[in-house]
Short mmCIF file of C-alpha atoms and ligand atoms in Angstrom, two decimals:
data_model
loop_
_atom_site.label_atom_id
_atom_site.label_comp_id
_atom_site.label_asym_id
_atom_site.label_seq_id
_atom_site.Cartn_x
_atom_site.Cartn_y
_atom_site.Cartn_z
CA UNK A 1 0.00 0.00 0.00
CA UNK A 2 1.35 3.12 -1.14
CA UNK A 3 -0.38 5.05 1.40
CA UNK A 4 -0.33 5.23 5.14
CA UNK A 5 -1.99 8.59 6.26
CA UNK A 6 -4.61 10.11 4.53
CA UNK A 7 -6.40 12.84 4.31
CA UNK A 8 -9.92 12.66 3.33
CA UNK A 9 -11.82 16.13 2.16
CA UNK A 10 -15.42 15.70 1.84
CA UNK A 11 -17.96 18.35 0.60
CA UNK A 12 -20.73 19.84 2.61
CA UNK A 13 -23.03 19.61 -0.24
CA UNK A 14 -21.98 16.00 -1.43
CA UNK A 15 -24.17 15.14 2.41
CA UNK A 16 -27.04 16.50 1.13
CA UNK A 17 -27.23 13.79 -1.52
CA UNK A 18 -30.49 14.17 -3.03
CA UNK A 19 -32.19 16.31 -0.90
CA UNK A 20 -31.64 20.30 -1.50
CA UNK A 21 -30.41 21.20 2.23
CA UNK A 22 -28.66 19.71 5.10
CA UNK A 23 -28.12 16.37 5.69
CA UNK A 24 -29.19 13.10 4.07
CA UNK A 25 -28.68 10.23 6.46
CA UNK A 26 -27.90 7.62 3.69
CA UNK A 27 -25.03 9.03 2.36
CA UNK A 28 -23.85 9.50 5.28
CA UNK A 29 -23.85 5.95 6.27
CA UNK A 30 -22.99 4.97 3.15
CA UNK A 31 -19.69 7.65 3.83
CA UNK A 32 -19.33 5.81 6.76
CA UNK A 33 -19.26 2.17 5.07
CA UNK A 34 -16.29 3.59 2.58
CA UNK A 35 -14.27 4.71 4.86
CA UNK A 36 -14.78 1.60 7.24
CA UNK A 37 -13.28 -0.25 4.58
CA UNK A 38 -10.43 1.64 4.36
CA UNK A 39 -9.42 1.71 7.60
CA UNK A 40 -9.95 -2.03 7.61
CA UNK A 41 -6.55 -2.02 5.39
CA UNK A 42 -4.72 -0.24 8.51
CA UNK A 43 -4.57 3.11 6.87
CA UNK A 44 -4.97 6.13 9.20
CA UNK A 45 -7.51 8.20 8.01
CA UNK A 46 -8.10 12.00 8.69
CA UNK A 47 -11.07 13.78 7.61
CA UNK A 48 -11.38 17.89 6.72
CA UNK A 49 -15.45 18.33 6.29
CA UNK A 50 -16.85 21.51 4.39
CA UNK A 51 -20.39 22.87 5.12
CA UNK A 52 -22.03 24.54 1.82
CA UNK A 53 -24.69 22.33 2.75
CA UNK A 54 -25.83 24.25 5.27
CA UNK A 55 -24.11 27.89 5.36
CA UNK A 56 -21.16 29.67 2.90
CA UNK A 57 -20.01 32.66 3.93
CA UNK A 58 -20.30 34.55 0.77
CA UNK A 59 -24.01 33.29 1.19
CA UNK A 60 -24.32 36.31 4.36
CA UNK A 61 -22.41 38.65 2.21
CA UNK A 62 -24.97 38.31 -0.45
CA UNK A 63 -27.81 38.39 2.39
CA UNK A 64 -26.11 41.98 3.56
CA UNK A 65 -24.69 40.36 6.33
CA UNK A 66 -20.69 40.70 7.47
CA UNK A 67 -18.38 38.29 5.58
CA UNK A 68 -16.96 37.29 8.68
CA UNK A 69 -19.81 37.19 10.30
CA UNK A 70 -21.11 34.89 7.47
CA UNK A 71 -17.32 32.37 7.22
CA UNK A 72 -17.83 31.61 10.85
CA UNK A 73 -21.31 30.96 10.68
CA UNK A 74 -19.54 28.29 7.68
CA UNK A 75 -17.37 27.22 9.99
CA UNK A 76 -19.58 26.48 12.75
CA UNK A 77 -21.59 24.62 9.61
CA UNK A 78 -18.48 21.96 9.33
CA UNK A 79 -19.11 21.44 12.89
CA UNK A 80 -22.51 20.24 12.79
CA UNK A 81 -21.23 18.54 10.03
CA UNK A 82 -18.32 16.85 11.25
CA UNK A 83 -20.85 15.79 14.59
CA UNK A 84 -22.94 13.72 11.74
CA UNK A 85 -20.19 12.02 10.61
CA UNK A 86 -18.83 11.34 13.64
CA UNK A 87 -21.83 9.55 14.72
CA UNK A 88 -21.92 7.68 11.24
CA UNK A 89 -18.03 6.46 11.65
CA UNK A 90 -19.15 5.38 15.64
CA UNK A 91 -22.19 3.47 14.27
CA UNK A 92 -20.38 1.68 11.88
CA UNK A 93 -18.18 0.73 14.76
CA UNK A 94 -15.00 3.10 14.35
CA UNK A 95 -13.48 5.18 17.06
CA UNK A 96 -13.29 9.02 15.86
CA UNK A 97 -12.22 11.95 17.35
CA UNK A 98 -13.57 15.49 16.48
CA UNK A 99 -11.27 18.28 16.54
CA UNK A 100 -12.34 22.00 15.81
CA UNK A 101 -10.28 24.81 14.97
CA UNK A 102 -12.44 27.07 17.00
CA UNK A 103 -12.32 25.98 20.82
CA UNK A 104 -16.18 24.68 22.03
CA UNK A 105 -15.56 22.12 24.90
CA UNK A 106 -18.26 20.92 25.67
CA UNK A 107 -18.66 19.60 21.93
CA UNK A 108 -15.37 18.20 21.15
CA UNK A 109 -11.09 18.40 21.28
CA UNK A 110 -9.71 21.74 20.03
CA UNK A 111 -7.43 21.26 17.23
CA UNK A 112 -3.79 20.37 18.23
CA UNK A 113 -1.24 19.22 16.34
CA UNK A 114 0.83 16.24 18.12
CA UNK A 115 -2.81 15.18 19.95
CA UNK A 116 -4.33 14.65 16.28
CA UNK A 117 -1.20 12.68 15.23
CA UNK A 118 -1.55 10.31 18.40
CA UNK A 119 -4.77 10.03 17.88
CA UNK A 120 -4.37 8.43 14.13
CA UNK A 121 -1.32 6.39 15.58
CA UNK A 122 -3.83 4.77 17.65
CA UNK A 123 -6.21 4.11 14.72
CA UNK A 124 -9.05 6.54 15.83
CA UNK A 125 -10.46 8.67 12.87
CA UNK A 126 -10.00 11.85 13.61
CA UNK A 127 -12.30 14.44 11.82
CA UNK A 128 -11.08 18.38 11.46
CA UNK A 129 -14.09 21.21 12.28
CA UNK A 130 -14.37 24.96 12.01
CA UNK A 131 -11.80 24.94 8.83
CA UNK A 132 -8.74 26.59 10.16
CA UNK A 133 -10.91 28.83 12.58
CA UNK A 134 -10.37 31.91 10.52
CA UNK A 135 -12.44 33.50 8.19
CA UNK A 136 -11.74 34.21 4.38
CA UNK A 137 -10.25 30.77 4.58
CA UNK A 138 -12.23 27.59 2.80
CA UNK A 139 -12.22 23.71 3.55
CA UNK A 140 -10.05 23.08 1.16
CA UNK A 141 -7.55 25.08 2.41
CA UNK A 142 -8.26 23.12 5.66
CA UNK A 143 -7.68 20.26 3.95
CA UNK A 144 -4.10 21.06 2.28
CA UNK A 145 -3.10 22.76 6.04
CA UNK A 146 -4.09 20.06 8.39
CA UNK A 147 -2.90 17.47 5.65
CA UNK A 148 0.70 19.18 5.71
CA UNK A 149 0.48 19.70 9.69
CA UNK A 150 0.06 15.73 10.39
CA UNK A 151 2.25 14.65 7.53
CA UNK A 152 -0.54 12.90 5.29
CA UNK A 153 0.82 11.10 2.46
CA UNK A 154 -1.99 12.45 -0.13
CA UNK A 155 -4.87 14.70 0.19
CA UNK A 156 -8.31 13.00 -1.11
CA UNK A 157 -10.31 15.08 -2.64
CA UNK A 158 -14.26 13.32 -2.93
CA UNK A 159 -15.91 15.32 -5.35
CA UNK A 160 -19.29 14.58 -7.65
CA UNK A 161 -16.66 13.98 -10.89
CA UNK A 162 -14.19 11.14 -10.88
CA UNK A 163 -11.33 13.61 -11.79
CA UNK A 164 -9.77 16.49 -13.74
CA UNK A 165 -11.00 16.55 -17.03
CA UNK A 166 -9.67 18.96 -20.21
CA UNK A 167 -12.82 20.66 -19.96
CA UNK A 168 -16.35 20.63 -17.68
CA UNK A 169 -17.49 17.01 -18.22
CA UNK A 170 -21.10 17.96 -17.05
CA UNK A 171 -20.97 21.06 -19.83
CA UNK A 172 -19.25 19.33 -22.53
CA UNK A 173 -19.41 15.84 -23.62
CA UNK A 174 -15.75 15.42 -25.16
CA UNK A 175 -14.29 16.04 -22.38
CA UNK A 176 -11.43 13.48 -21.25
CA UNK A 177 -10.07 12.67 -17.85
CA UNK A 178 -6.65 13.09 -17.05
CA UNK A 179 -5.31 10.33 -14.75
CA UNK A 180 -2.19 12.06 -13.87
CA UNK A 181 -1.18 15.73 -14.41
CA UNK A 182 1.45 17.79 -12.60
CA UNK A 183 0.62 20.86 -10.51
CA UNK A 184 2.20 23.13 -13.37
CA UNK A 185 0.14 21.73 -15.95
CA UNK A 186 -3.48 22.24 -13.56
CA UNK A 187 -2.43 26.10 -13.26
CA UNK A 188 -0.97 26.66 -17.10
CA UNK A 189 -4.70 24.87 -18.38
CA UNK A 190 -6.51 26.78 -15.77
CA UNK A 191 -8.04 23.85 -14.67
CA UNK A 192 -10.63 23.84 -11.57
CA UNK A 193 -9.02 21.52 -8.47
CA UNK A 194 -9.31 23.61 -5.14
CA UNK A 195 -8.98 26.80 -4.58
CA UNK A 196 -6.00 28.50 -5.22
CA UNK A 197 -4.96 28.59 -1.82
CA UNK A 198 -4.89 25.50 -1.31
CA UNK A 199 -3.41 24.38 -4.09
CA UNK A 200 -0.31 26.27 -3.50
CA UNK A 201 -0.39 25.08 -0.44
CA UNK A 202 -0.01 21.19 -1.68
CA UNK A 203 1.99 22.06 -4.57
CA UNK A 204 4.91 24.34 -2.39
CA UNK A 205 5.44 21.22 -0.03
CA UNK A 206 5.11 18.58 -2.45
CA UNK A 207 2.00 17.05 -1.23
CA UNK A 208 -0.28 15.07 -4.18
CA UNK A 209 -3.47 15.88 -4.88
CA UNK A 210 -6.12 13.02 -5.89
CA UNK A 211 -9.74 14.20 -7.39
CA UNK A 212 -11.72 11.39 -7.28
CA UNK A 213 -15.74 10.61 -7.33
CA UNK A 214 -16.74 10.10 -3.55
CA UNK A 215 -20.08 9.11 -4.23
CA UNK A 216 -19.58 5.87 -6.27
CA UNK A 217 -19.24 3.08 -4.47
CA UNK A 218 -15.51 1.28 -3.72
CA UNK A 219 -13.84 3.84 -5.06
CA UNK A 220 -11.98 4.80 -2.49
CA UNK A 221 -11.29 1.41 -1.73
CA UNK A 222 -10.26 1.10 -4.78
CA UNK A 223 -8.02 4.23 -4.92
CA UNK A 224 -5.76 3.31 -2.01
CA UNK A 225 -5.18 -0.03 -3.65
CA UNK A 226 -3.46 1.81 -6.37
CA UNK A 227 -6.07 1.15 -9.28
CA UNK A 228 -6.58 4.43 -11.21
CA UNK A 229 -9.55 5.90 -9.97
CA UNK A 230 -9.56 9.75 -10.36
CA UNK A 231 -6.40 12.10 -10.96
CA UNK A 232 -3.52 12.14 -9.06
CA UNK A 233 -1.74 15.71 -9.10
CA UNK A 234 1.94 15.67 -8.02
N1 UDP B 1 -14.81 28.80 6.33
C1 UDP B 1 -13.94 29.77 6.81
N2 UDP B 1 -12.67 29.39 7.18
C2 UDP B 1 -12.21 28.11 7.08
C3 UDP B 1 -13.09 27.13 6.55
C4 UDP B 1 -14.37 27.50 6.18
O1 UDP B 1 -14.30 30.93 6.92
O2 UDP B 1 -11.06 27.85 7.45
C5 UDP B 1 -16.21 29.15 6.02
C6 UDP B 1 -16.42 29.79 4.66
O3 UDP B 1 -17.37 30.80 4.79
C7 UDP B 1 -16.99 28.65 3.83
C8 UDP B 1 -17.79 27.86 4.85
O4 UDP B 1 -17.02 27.98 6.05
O5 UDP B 1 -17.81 29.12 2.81
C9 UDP B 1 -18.07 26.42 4.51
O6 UDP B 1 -16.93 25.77 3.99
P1 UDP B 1 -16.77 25.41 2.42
O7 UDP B 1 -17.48 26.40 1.58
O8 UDP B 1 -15.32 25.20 2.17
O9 UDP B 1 -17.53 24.03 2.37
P2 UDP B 1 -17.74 23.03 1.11
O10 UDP B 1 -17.77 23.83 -0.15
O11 UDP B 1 -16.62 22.05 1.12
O12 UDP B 1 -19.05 22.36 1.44
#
């Protein structure tokens, strides 16, 4: 296995599944049931949650509220989130841990560093809150941060496509899927990964990048067994 940490970004709005707001408890089982498996192989397994399902921050800005206002209102939407899922991961039998980047005790473990580590070591899933805890920040950027911080192998990137394609696949038919591309060669073709943020983030300490389609089933099975599922970025 190529991989022994990962870090697993999930979508806010990929937990909505078909419904058009908050959280649909199927796909979050079925979340659960994916990543079961993979920690089944003995990988440790991180998770970075977003929360579009329920609250974006540019959402308040276009409401008249304060942006900042607005991202921690996101961030406190990973949260409930991240809760979900932890209850998901427990049901399916797994120990988790849920660690926020803004400090609420009474919910769960404030975010630090060498505690999050020892945590994986022990084979608890540990699942990252509240983003970074600052605003103007996104999930993503979570992701590529907290990924870095605990010296993940490869940032997972669940998405509703299976990978980086030349163009839009929903928009335009011809598109084709690139199984591997560099991080250059996303930036030159202006192609859509994360946000830019956190994509420098990856690319400056050399951490890979893997798009991949969260919602079919195996795949990420699949993926850490080294079968080309997705696009790897390196
Ligand atoms: N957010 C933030 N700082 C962070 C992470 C998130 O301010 O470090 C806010 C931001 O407003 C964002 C919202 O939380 O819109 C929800 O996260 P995101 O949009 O990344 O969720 P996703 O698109 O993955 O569901």
């Amino acid at each position: 296995m190529e991989y022994k940490r990962i870090l697993l970004k999930l979508s806010g709005e990929a937990l909505m599944g078909n419904q058009q707001y908050g959280i649909d408890s199927d796909r979050l089982e079925q979340y659960a049931q994916e990543i079961k498996r993979v920690h089944e192989l003995g990988i440790e397994i991180a998770i970075v949650i977003g929360g579009g399902n329920i609250f974006r921050g540019v959402q308040a800005e276009s409401a008249g509220m304060d942006r900042v206002q607005g991202d921690y209102m996101g961030m406190l939407a990973t949260v409930i989130n991240g809760m979900a899922l932890q209850s998901a991961l427990e049901k399916a039998g797994l120990y988790t841990r849920l660690m926020s980047g803004i400090k609420m005790e009474q919910v769960c473990e404030p975010f630090i560093r060498r505690r999050a580590v020892r945590h994986l070591e022990k084979g608890r899933i540990v699942i990252f809150g509240a983003g970074i805890g600052n605003p103007y920040f996104t999930t993503d950027s979570t992701a590529s941060l907290r990924a870095i911080e605990i010296e993940a192998d490869v940032v997972l990137k669940g998405t509703r496509v299976d990978g980086v394609y030349t163009a839009d696949p929903e928009k335009n038919p011809e598109a084709t899927r690139f199984s591997n591309i560099s991080f250059q060669e996303v930036y030159q073709k202006g192609l859509q990964v994360m946000d830019m943020t956190a994509f420098t983030l990856c690319q400056e300490n050399k951490l890979p990048i893997i798009v991949f389609d969260m919602n079919k089933s195996g795949n990420l099975v699949d993926l850490i067994k080294g079968q080309d599922v997705g696009t790897l970025i390196t």
